[in-house]
Amino acid sequence: MDPRKLFADERFKTCAYCGDSDMPFTKDHVPSKLLLDDPFPSDLPTVLACNTCNNSFSVDEPYLACFVECAISKSVAPDKIQRQKVKRILKEQPNLSLAIQEALLGDFIFTPDMTQISNVLLKLARGHVAYELSELRLDDPEYIKFIPISYMSLEDIQEFETPPEEFLLPEIGSRAFLQAVIVESKKLINNEWCNEEVNVFVGNEWCIIQPDRYRYLVSYSNGIVVRLVLSEYFACEVAWLI
């Protein structure tokens, strides 16, 4: 079965972001192409989105893309920006460049617009949940957080990078279900090796959309946790806990 074309997609005819099933739909890339470089991967994940939701992030997504690149480059000057599309946005939208400039404190310590960044991270998380688990998460998450990887301790990085063990199967027919691997443990009983009860499912590996630009992981062991890494600079996490 091709995980890019599942039966779950045919019955999952709702907007991934608001749950509406009546409005006209468009296919929305998860992640947005603004967070990626040309040429784009040929198999970018997509979810259904109503026109209202798809258009509602048109201001927030450029802000996040530019914020990440400016933080990496330690500058808002277009000629110091490596990513061409971010360079172009900063040139075409001086107000956006000014907003990011005003978010600088001292030695390029950023105080970003948390609302705009959280809006995009929540959109990405909901999109990945819909794509991987064939589920909607329209309720507010327990938390949304992000931090430069360089600010994290080695222990925090290791914990963030390590996929959790799963003790529950995801939605039958979802991509996560198809990718799950059942792990059986064995023990010695009466001098014979026997299979113990199956209790661990390993399927939530990191999905690399574009090397050095975007990767994500969806965990469903303790509720749903979505981890994102943007440009190998920002570590982000959105969680709906049990």
Coordinates of N, CA and C in Angstrom, one line a residue:
M1 N 0.8 -1.2 0.0 CA 0.0 0.0 0.0 C 0.9 1.2 0.0
D2 N 0.6 2.1 -0.9 CA 1.4 3.4 -1.0 C 1.0 4.3 0.1
P3 N 1.9 4.7 1.1 CA 1.5 5.6 2.2 C 1.2 7.0 1.7
R4 N 1.5 7.3 0.5 CA 1.2 8.6 0.0 C -0.3 8.8 -0.5
K5 N -0.9 7.6 -0.7 CA -2.3 7.6 -1.2 C -3.1 6.5 -0.4
L6 N -3.7 6.9 0.7 CA -4.3 6.0 1.6 C -5.9 6.2 1.5
F7 N -6.6 5.1 1.9 CA -8.0 5.1 2.0 C -8.4 6.2 3.0
A8 N -7.6 6.3 4.1 CA -7.9 7.3 5.1 C -8.0 8.7 4.5
D9 N -7.2 9.0 3.5 CA -7.3 10.3 2.9 C -8.6 10.5 2.2
E10 N -9.2 9.5 1.7 CA -10.5 9.6 0.9 C -11.7 9.9 1.9
R11 N -11.6 9.3 3.1 CA -12.7 9.5 4.0 C -12.4 10.7 4.9
F12 N -11.2 11.3 4.9 CA -10.8 12.4 5.8 C -11.0 13.7 5.0
K13 N -12.3 14.0 4.7 CA -12.6 15.2 3.9 C -13.0 16.4 4.7
T14 N -12.1 16.8 5.6 CA -12.3 18.0 6.4 C -11.0 18.8 6.4
C15 N -11.2 20.1 6.7 CA -10.1 21.0 6.9 C -9.2 20.5 8.1
A16 N -8.0 20.4 7.9 CA -7.1 19.9 8.9 C -6.9 20.9 10.1
Y17 N -7.3 22.2 9.8 CA -7.1 23.3 10.8 C -8.3 23.7 11.5
C18 N -9.5 23.6 10.9 CA -10.7 24.0 11.6 C -11.8 22.9 11.7
G19 N -11.6 21.9 10.9 CA -12.6 20.8 10.9 C -13.8 20.9 10.0
D20 N -13.9 22.1 9.3 CA -15.0 22.3 8.4 C -15.0 21.3 7.3
S21 N -16.2 20.8 7.0 CA -16.3 19.8 5.9 C -17.2 20.2 4.7
D22 N -17.6 21.5 4.8 CA -18.6 22.0 3.8 C -17.9 23.0 2.8
M23 N -16.9 23.7 3.3 CA -16.4 24.8 2.4 C -15.5 24.2 1.3
P24 N -15.2 24.9 0.2 CA -14.3 24.5 -0.8 C -12.9 24.3 -0.2
F25 N -12.2 23.2 -0.7 CA -10.9 22.9 -0.1 C -9.8 23.2 -1.1
T26 N -8.6 23.4 -0.5 CA -7.4 23.5 -1.3 C -6.4 22.5 -0.6
K27 N -5.4 22.1 -1.3 CA -4.4 21.3 -0.7 C -3.3 22.2 -0.2
D28 N -3.0 22.0 1.1 CA -2.0 22.8 1.7 C -0.7 22.0 2.0
H29 N 0.4 22.5 1.7 CA 1.7 21.8 2.0 C 2.0 21.9 3.4
V30 N 2.5 20.8 4.0 CA 2.9 20.8 5.4 C 4.3 20.2 5.4
P31 N 5.4 21.0 5.5 CA 5.4 22.5 5.8 C 5.1 23.4 4.6
S32 N 4.9 24.6 4.9 CA 4.8 25.6 3.9 C 6.1 25.7 3.1
K33 N 6.0 25.9 1.8 CA 7.2 26.0 0.9 C 8.1 27.2 1.3
L34 N 7.5 28.2 2.1 CA 8.4 29.3 2.5 C 9.5 28.8 3.5
L35 N 9.2 27.6 4.1 CA 10.2 27.1 5.1 C 11.2 26.2 4.4
L36 N 11.1 26.0 3.0 CA 11.9 25.1 2.3 C 12.7 25.9 1.2
D37 N 13.6 25.2 0.6 CA 14.4 25.8 -0.5 C 14.1 25.1 -1.8
D38 N 14.3 25.8 -2.9 CA 14.1 25.2 -4.2 C 15.4 24.4 -4.5
P39 N 15.2 23.2 -5.2 CA 14.0 22.6 -5.6 C 13.3 21.9 -4.5
F40 N 12.0 21.9 -4.5 CA 11.2 21.2 -3.4 C 11.2 19.7 -3.6
P41 N 11.1 19.0 -2.5 CA 10.9 17.5 -2.6 C 9.6 17.2 -3.4
S42 N 9.7 16.1 -4.2 CA 8.6 15.8 -5.1 C 7.4 15.2 -4.3
D43 N 7.6 14.8 -3.1 CA 6.5 14.1 -2.3 C 6.2 14.9 -1.0
L44 N 6.1 16.2 -1.1 CA 5.8 17.0 0.0 C 4.4 16.6 0.6
P45 N 4.3 16.4 1.9 CA 3.0 16.1 2.5 C 2.0 17.2 2.3
T46 N 0.8 16.8 2.0 CA -0.3 17.8 1.9 C -1.5 17.4 2.7
V47 N -2.3 18.4 3.1 CA -3.5 18.1 3.8 C -4.6 19.0 3.2
L48 N -5.9 18.7 3.4 CA -6.9 19.5 3.0 C -7.1 20.7 3.9
A49 N -7.3 21.9 3.3 CA -7.5 23.1 4.1 C -8.6 23.9 3.4
C50 N -9.5 24.5 4.2 CA -10.5 25.4 3.6 C -9.8 26.7 3.2
N51 N -10.4 27.5 2.3 CA -9.7 28.7 1.8 C -9.5 29.7 2.9
T52 N -10.4 29.8 3.9 CA -10.2 30.7 5.0 C -9.0 30.4 5.8
C53 N -8.8 29.1 6.2 CA -7.6 28.7 7.0 C -6.3 28.9 6.1
N54 N -6.4 28.5 4.9 CA -5.2 28.5 4.1 C -4.7 29.9 3.9
N55 N -5.6 30.9 3.9 CA -5.2 32.3 3.7 C -4.9 33.0 5.0
S56 N -5.3 32.4 6.1 CA -5.1 33.1 7.4 C -3.7 33.2 7.9
F57 N -2.8 32.4 7.3 CA -1.4 32.3 7.7 C -0.5 33.1 6.8
S58 N -1.1 33.9 5.9 CA -0.3 34.5 4.8 C 0.7 35.6 5.4
V59 N 0.4 36.1 6.6 CA 1.3 37.1 7.3 C 2.2 36.4 8.2
D60 N 1.7 35.4 9.0 CA 2.5 34.7 10.0 C 3.6 33.9 9.4
E61 N 3.4 33.2 8.3 CA 4.4 32.3 7.8 C 5.6 33.0 7.3
P62 N 5.5 34.1 6.5 CA 6.7 34.9 6.2 C 7.4 35.4 7.4
Y63 N 6.7 35.8 8.4 CA 7.4 36.3 9.7 C 8.2 35.2 10.2
L64 N 7.7 34.0 10.4 CA 8.5 32.9 10.9 C 9.7 32.6 10.1
A65 N 9.5 32.5 8.7 CA 10.6 32.1 7.8 C 11.7 33.2 7.9
C66 N 11.3 34.4 8.0 CA 12.3 35.5 8.1 C 13.0 35.6 9.4
F67 N 12.2 35.3 10.5 CA 12.7 35.4 11.8 C 13.8 34.3 12.0
V68 N 13.5 33.1 11.5 CA 14.5 32.0 11.7 C 15.8 32.4 11.0
E69 N 15.7 32.8 9.7 CA 16.9 33.1 8.9 C 17.6 34.3 9.5
C70 N 16.9 35.3 10.0 CA 17.6 36.5 10.5 C 18.3 36.1 11.8
A71 N 17.7 35.2 12.6 CA 18.4 34.7 13.8 C 19.7 34.0 13.5
I72 N 19.6 33.1 12.4 CA 20.8 32.4 12.0 C 21.9 33.3 11.5
S73 N 21.5 34.3 10.7 CA 22.4 35.2 10.0 C 22.8 36.3 11.0
K74 N 22.1 36.5 12.1 CA 22.4 37.6 13.0 C 22.3 38.9 12.3
S75 N 21.4 39.0 11.5 CA 21.2 40.3 10.7 C 19.8 40.3 10.0
V76 N 19.3 41.5 9.8 CA 18.1 41.6 9.0 C 18.4 42.3 7.7
A77 N 19.7 42.5 7.4 CA 20.1 43.1 6.1 C 20.0 42.0 5.0
P78 N 19.3 42.3 4.0 CA 19.1 41.3 2.9 C 20.4 40.7 2.4
D79 N 21.4 41.6 2.2 CA 22.6 41.1 1.6 C 23.4 40.2 2.5
K80 N 23.0 40.0 3.8 CA 23.6 39.1 4.7 C 22.8 37.8 4.9
I81 N 21.7 37.7 4.2 CA 20.8 36.5 4.3 C 21.1 35.5 3.2
Q82 N 21.3 34.3 3.6 CA 21.6 33.2 2.7 C 20.5 32.7 1.8
R83 N 19.3 32.5 2.4 CA 18.2 32.0 1.7 C 17.6 33.0 0.8
Q84 N 17.5 32.7 -0.5 CA 17.1 33.7 -1.5 C 15.6 34.2 -1.3
K85 N 14.7 33.3 -0.9 CA 13.3 33.7 -0.8 C 13.2 34.6 0.4
V86 N 13.9 34.4 1.5 CA 13.9 35.3 2.6 C 14.5 36.6 2.3
K87 N 15.6 36.6 1.6 CA 16.2 37.8 1.1 C 15.2 38.6 0.3
R88 N 14.4 38.0 -0.6 CA 13.4 38.7 -1.4 C 12.3 39.2 -0.5
I89 N 11.8 38.5 0.4 CA 10.7 38.9 1.3 C 11.2 40.2 2.1
L90 N 12.4 40.2 2.6 CA 12.8 41.3 3.4 C 13.0 42.6 2.5
K91 N 13.3 42.4 1.3 CA 13.4 43.5 0.4 C 12.1 44.0 0.0
E92 N 11.1 43.1 -0.2 CA 9.8 43.5 -0.7 C 8.9 44.0 0.5
Q93 N 9.2 43.6 1.7 CA 8.3 44.0 2.8 C 9.2 44.7 3.9
P94 N 9.5 45.9 3.7 CA 10.3 46.6 4.7 C 9.7 46.7 6.1
N95 N 8.4 46.7 6.2 CA 7.7 46.7 7.5 C 8.0 45.4 8.2
L96 N 8.1 44.3 7.5 CA 8.4 43.0 8.2 C 9.9 43.1 8.7
S97 N 10.7 43.6 7.8 CA 12.1 43.7 8.2 C 12.3 44.6 9.4
L98 N 11.5 45.7 9.5 CA 11.5 46.6 10.6 C 11.0 45.9 11.9
A99 N 10.0 45.1 11.8 CA 9.4 44.4 12.9 C 10.4 43.4 13.5
I100 N 11.2 42.7 12.7 CA 12.2 41.8 13.2 C 13.3 42.6 13.8
Q101 N 13.7 43.7 13.1 CA 14.8 44.5 13.7 C 14.4 45.0 15.1
E102 N 13.2 45.4 15.3 CA 12.7 45.9 16.6 C 12.7 44.8 17.6
A103 N 12.7 43.5 17.2 CA 12.7 42.4 18.1 C 14.1 42.0 18.6
L104 N 15.1 42.8 18.2 CA 16.5 42.5 18.6 C 16.8 43.2 19.9
L105 N 17.4 42.5 20.8 CA 17.9 43.1 22.0 C 19.4 42.8 22.2
G106 N 20.2 43.9 22.2 CA 21.6 43.6 22.4 C 22.3 42.8 21.3
D107 N 23.0 41.8 21.7 CA 23.8 41.0 20.8 C 22.9 39.9 20.1
F108 N 22.0 40.5 19.3 CA 21.1 39.6 18.5 C 20.4 38.6 19.3
I109 N 19.8 39.0 20.4 CA 18.9 38.2 21.2 C 17.5 38.7 20.8
F110 N 16.7 37.7 20.3 CA 15.5 38.1 19.7 C 14.3 38.0 20.7
T111 N 13.4 38.9 20.7 CA 12.1 38.8 21.4 C 11.0 38.8 20.3
P112 N 10.8 37.7 19.7 CA 9.9 37.6 18.6 C 8.4 37.8 19.0
D113 N 7.6 38.0 18.0 CA 6.1 38.1 18.1 C 5.7 36.6 18.4
M114 N 5.4 36.3 19.7 CA 5.1 34.9 20.0 C 3.8 34.5 19.4
T115 N 2.8 35.4 19.2 CA 1.6 35.0 18.7 C 1.7 34.6 17.2
Q116 N 2.5 35.3 16.4 CA 2.7 34.9 15.0 C 3.4 33.6 14.9
I117 N 4.4 33.4 15.7 CA 5.2 32.1 15.6 C 4.4 31.0 16.1
S118 N 3.6 31.2 17.2 CA 2.8 30.1 17.8 C 1.7 29.7 16.8
N119 N 1.1 30.7 16.1 CA 0.1 30.4 15.1 C 0.6 29.4 14.0
V120 N 1.9 29.7 13.5 CA 2.4 28.8 12.5 C 2.8 27.5 13.1
L121 N 3.4 27.4 14.2 CA 3.8 26.1 14.8 C 2.5 25.3 15.1
L122 N 1.5 25.9 15.5 CA 0.2 25.1 15.8 C -0.4 24.6 14.5
K123 N -0.3 25.5 13.4 CA -0.8 25.0 12.1 C 0.0 23.8 11.6
L124 N 1.3 23.9 11.7 CA 2.2 22.8 11.3 C 1.9 21.6 12.1
A125 N 1.8 21.7 13.4 CA 1.5 20.5 14.2 C 0.2 19.9 13.8
R126 N -0.9 20.7 13.7 CA -2.2 20.1 13.3 C -2.1 19.4 11.9
G127 N -1.3 20.0 11.0 CA -1.2 19.4 9.7 C -0.5 18.1 9.7
H128 N 0.6 18.0 10.5 CA 1.3 16.8 10.6 C 0.5 15.7 11.3
V129 N -0.3 16.1 12.3 CA -1.2 15.1 13.0 C -2.2 14.6 12.0
A130 N -2.8 15.4 11.2 CA -3.8 15.0 10.2 C -3.2 14.1 9.2
Y131 N -2.0 14.4 8.7 CA -1.3 13.7 7.7 C -0.9 12.3 8.2
E132 N -0.2 12.3 9.4 CA 0.4 11.0 9.9 C -0.7 10.1 10.6
L133 N -1.6 10.7 11.3 CA -2.5 10.0 12.2 C -3.9 9.9 11.7
S134 N -4.2 10.7 10.7 CA -5.6 10.8 10.2 C -6.5 11.2 11.3
E135 N -6.1 12.2 12.1 CA -6.9 12.7 13.2 C -6.9 14.2 13.1
L136 N -7.9 14.8 13.7 CA -8.0 16.2 13.9 C -7.7 16.6 15.3
R137 N -6.8 17.6 15.5 CA -6.6 18.2 16.9 C -7.0 19.7 16.8
L138 N -8.3 19.9 17.0 CA -8.8 21.3 16.9 C -8.8 22.0 18.3
D139 N -8.6 21.3 19.3 CA -8.5 21.9 20.7 C -7.2 22.5 20.9
D140 N -7.1 23.4 21.9 CA -5.8 24.0 22.2 C -4.8 23.0 22.8
P141 N -3.6 23.1 22.4 CA -2.6 22.2 22.9 C -2.2 22.6 24.4
E142 N -1.6 21.6 25.1 CA -1.1 21.9 26.4 C -0.1 23.0 26.4
Y143 N 0.8 22.9 25.4 CA 1.8 23.9 25.3 C 2.4 24.0 23.9
I144 N 2.9 25.1 23.5 CA 3.7 25.3 22.3 C 5.0 26.0 22.7
K145 N 6.1 25.4 22.4 CA 7.4 26.0 22.8 C 8.5 25.8 21.7
F146 N 9.4 26.7 21.7 CA 10.5 26.6 20.8 C 11.7 27.3 21.4
I147 N 12.9 26.8 21.0 CA 14.1 27.3 21.5 C 15.3 27.1 20.5
P148 N 16.2 28.0 20.4 CA 17.4 27.7 19.6 C 18.1 26.5 20.1
I149 N 18.5 25.6 19.3 CA 19.2 24.3 19.7 C 20.5 24.7 20.5
S150 N 21.1 25.8 20.1 CA 22.4 26.1 20.7 C 22.2 26.5 22.2
Y151 N 20.9 26.8 22.6 CA 20.6 27.2 24.0 C 20.3 25.9 24.8
M152 N 20.2 24.8 24.2 CA 19.8 23.6 24.9 C 21.0 22.8 25.5
S153 N 20.8 22.1 26.6 CA 21.9 21.3 27.1 C 22.0 20.0 26.3
L154 N 23.1 19.3 26.4 CA 23.3 18.1 25.7 C 22.2 17.1 26.1
E155 N 21.8 17.1 27.4 CA 20.8 16.1 27.9 C 19.4 16.5 27.2
D156 N 19.1 17.8 27.1 CA 17.9 18.2 26.5 C 17.8 17.9 25.0
I157 N 19.0 18.0 24.4 CA 19.0 17.7 22.9 C 18.8 16.2 22.7
Q158 N 19.5 15.4 23.5 CA 19.3 14.0 23.4 C 17.9 13.5 23.6
E159 N 17.2 14.1 24.7 CA 15.9 13.7 24.9 C 14.9 14.2 23.8
F160 N 15.2 15.4 23.3 CA 14.4 15.9 22.2 C 14.5 15.1 20.9
E161 N 15.8 14.6 20.6 CA 16.0 13.9 19.4 C 15.6 12.4 19.5
T162 N 15.5 11.9 20.6 CA 15.1 10.5 20.8 C 13.6 10.2 20.6
P163 N 13.2 9.5 19.6 CA 11.8 9.2 19.5 C 11.3 8.4 20.7
P164 N 10.2 8.7 21.3 CA 9.6 8.0 22.4 C 9.1 6.6 22.0
E165 N 9.2 5.6 22.9 CA 8.5 4.3 22.6 C 7.0 4.5 22.6
E166 N 6.3 3.8 21.8 CA 4.9 3.9 21.7 C 4.3 2.6 22.3
F167 N 3.2 2.8 23.1 CA 2.5 1.7 23.7 C 1.1 1.6 23.2
L168 N 0.7 2.4 22.3 CA -0.6 2.4 21.7 C -0.5 2.4 20.2
L169 N -1.3 1.7 19.5 CA -1.3 1.8 18.0 C -2.1 3.0 17.6
P170 N -1.6 3.7 16.5 CA -2.3 4.8 16.0 C -3.5 4.3 15.2
E171 N -4.3 5.3 14.6 CA -5.5 5.0 13.8 C -5.2 4.0 12.8
I172 N -6.0 2.9 12.7 CA -5.8 1.9 11.7 C -6.0 2.5 10.3
G173 N -5.0 2.2 9.5 CA -5.0 2.7 8.1 C -4.3 4.0 7.9
S174 N -3.9 4.6 9.0 CA -3.1 5.9 8.9 C -1.7 5.6 8.5
R175 N -1.0 6.6 8.1 CA 0.5 6.4 7.8 C 1.3 5.9 9.0
A176 N 1.0 6.5 10.1 CA 1.7 6.0 11.3 C 1.5 4.5 11.6
F177 N 0.2 4.1 11.4 CA -0.1 2.7 11.6 C 0.7 1.8 10.6
L178 N 0.8 2.2 9.4 CA 1.5 1.4 8.4 C 3.0 1.3 8.6
Q179 N 3.5 2.4 9.2 CA 4.9 2.4 9.5 C 5.3 1.8 10.8
A180 N 4.3 1.5 11.7 CA 4.6 1.0 13.0 C 5.3 -0.4 12.9
V181 N 6.2 -0.7 13.7 CA 6.9 -2.0 13.8 C 6.6 -2.5 15.2
I182 N 6.1 -3.7 15.2 CA 5.8 -4.4 16.5 C 7.1 -5.0 17.1
V183 N 7.4 -4.7 18.3 CA 8.6 -5.2 19.0 C 8.2 -6.2 20.0
E184 N 8.7 -7.4 19.9 CA 8.4 -8.5 20.8 C 9.6 -8.8 21.6
S185 N 9.4 -9.0 22.9 CA 10.5 -9.4 23.8 C 10.4 -10.9 24.1
K186 N 11.5 -11.5 24.4 CA 11.5 -12.9 24.7 C 12.0 -13.2 26.1
K187 N 11.5 -14.3 26.7 CA 12.0 -14.7 28.0 C 12.1 -16.2 28.0
L188 N 12.9 -16.7 28.9 CA 13.2 -18.2 29.0 C 12.1 -18.8 30.0
I189 N 11.3 -19.7 29.5 CA 10.3 -20.4 30.3 C 10.5 -21.9 30.1
N190 N 10.8 -22.6 31.2 CA 11.0 -24.0 31.1 C 12.0 -24.4 30.0
N191 N 13.1 -23.6 30.1 CA 14.3 -23.8 29.1 C 13.9 -23.6 27.7
E192 N 12.8 -22.9 27.4 CA 12.5 -22.5 26.0 C 12.2 -21.0 25.9
W193 N 12.7 -20.5 24.9 CA 12.5 -19.0 24.6 C 11.1 -18.8 24.1
C194 N 10.3 -17.9 24.8 CA 8.9 -17.7 24.4 C 8.7 -16.2 24.2
N195 N 7.8 -15.8 23.4 CA 7.5 -14.4 23.2 C 6.6 -13.9 24.3
E196 N 7.0 -12.7 24.8 CA 6.2 -12.1 25.9 C 5.1 -11.3 25.2
E197 N 4.3 -10.7 26.0 CA 3.2 -9.9 25.4 C 3.8 -8.7 24.6
V198 N 3.2 -8.5 23.5 CA 3.7 -7.4 22.6 C 3.2 -6.1 23.3
N199 N 4.1 -5.1 23.5 CA 3.7 -3.9 24.2 C 4.4 -2.6 23.7
V200 N 5.2 -2.7 22.7 CA 5.9 -1.6 22.2 C 5.8 -1.5 20.7
F201 N 5.5 -0.3 20.2 CA 5.3 -0.1 18.8 C 6.3 1.0 18.4
V202 N 7.2 0.8 17.5 CA 8.2 1.7 17.1 C 7.8 2.2 15.7
G203 N 7.4 3.4 15.5 CA 7.0 3.9 14.2 C 7.2 5.4 14.0
N204 N 7.5 6.1 15.1 CA 7.5 7.5 15.1 C 9.0 8.0 14.9
E205 N 9.6 7.7 13.8 CA 10.9 8.2 13.5 C 10.8 9.6 12.9
W206 N 12.0 10.3 13.0 CA 12.0 11.6 12.4 C 11.8 11.5 10.9
C207 N 11.0 12.4 10.4 CA 10.7 12.5 8.9 C 11.4 13.7 8.4
I208 N 12.4 13.5 7.6 CA 13.2 14.6 7.0 C 12.6 15.1 5.7
I209 N 12.0 16.2 5.7 CA 11.4 16.8 4.5 C 12.4 17.4 3.6
Q210 N 13.4 18.1 4.2 CA 14.5 18.6 3.4 C 15.7 18.7 4.3
P211 N 16.8 18.1 4.0 CA 18.0 18.1 4.9 C 18.4 19.5 5.2
D212 N 18.7 19.7 6.5 CA 19.2 21.0 7.0 C 18.1 22.1 7.0
R213 N 16.9 21.8 6.6 CA 15.9 22.8 6.5 C 14.7 22.5 7.3
Y214 N 14.2 21.2 7.2 CA 12.9 20.9 8.0 C 12.8 19.5 8.2
R215 N 12.5 19.1 9.5 CA 12.1 17.7 9.8 C 11.2 17.7 11.0
Y216 N 10.4 16.6 11.1 CA 9.4 16.6 12.1 C 9.2 15.1 12.6
L217 N 8.6 15.0 13.8 CA 8.3 13.8 14.4 C 7.0 13.9 15.1
V218 N 6.1 12.9 14.9 CA 4.8 12.8 15.6 C 4.8 11.6 16.5
S219 N 4.6 11.9 17.8 CA 4.6 10.9 18.9 C 3.2 10.8 19.4
Y220 N 2.7 9.5 19.7 CA 1.4 9.3 20.2 C 1.4 8.5 21.5
S221 N 2.5 8.5 22.2 CA 2.6 7.6 23.4 C 1.9 8.2 24.6
N222 N 1.9 9.5 24.7 CA 1.3 10.1 25.9 C 0.5 11.3 25.4
G223 N -0.6 11.0 24.8 CA -1.3 12.0 24.0 C -0.6 12.1 22.7
I224 N -0.5 13.3 22.1 CA 0.1 13.6 20.8 C 1.1 14.7 21.0
V225 N 2.4 14.4 20.6 CA 3.4 15.4 20.7 C 4.0 15.5 19.3
V226 N 4.1 16.8 18.8 CA 4.8 17.0 17.5 C 6.0 17.8 17.7
R227 N 7.1 17.3 17.2 CA 8.4 18.0 17.3 C 8.8 18.4 15.9
L228 N 9.3 19.7 15.9 CA 9.8 20.2 14.6 C 11.2 20.8 14.8
V229 N 12.0 20.7 13.7 CA 13.3 21.4 13.7 C 13.4 22.2 12.4
L230 N 13.5 23.5 12.6 CA 13.6 24.4 11.5 C 15.0 24.9 11.3
S231 N 15.5 24.6 10.0 CA 16.9 25.0 9.6 C 18.0 24.5 10.6
E232 N 17.7 23.4 11.3 CA 18.6 22.9 12.3 C 19.1 24.0 13.3
Y233 N 18.2 24.9 13.5 CA 18.4 26.0 14.4 C 17.4 26.1 15.6
F234 N 16.1 26.0 15.2 CA 15.1 26.0 16.2 C 14.5 24.7 16.5
A235 N 14.4 24.3 17.7 CA 13.7 23.1 18.1 C 12.3 23.5 18.7
C236 N 11.3 22.9 18.1 CA 9.9 23.3 18.5 C 9.1 22.1 18.9
E237 N 8.2 22.3 19.8 CA 7.3 21.2 20.3 C 5.9 21.7 20.6
V238 N 5.0 20.9 20.1 CA 3.5 21.2 20.3 C 2.9 19.9 20.9
A239 N 2.2 20.0 22.0 CA 1.8 18.8 22.7 C 0.3 18.9 23.1
W240 N -0.4 17.8 22.8 CA -1.7 17.6 23.4 C -1.6 16.3 24.3
L241 N -1.5 16.5 25.6 CA -1.3 15.4 26.5 C -2.5 14.8 27.0
I242 N -2.4 13.5 27.4 CA -3.5 12.8 27.9 C -3.9 13.3 29.3

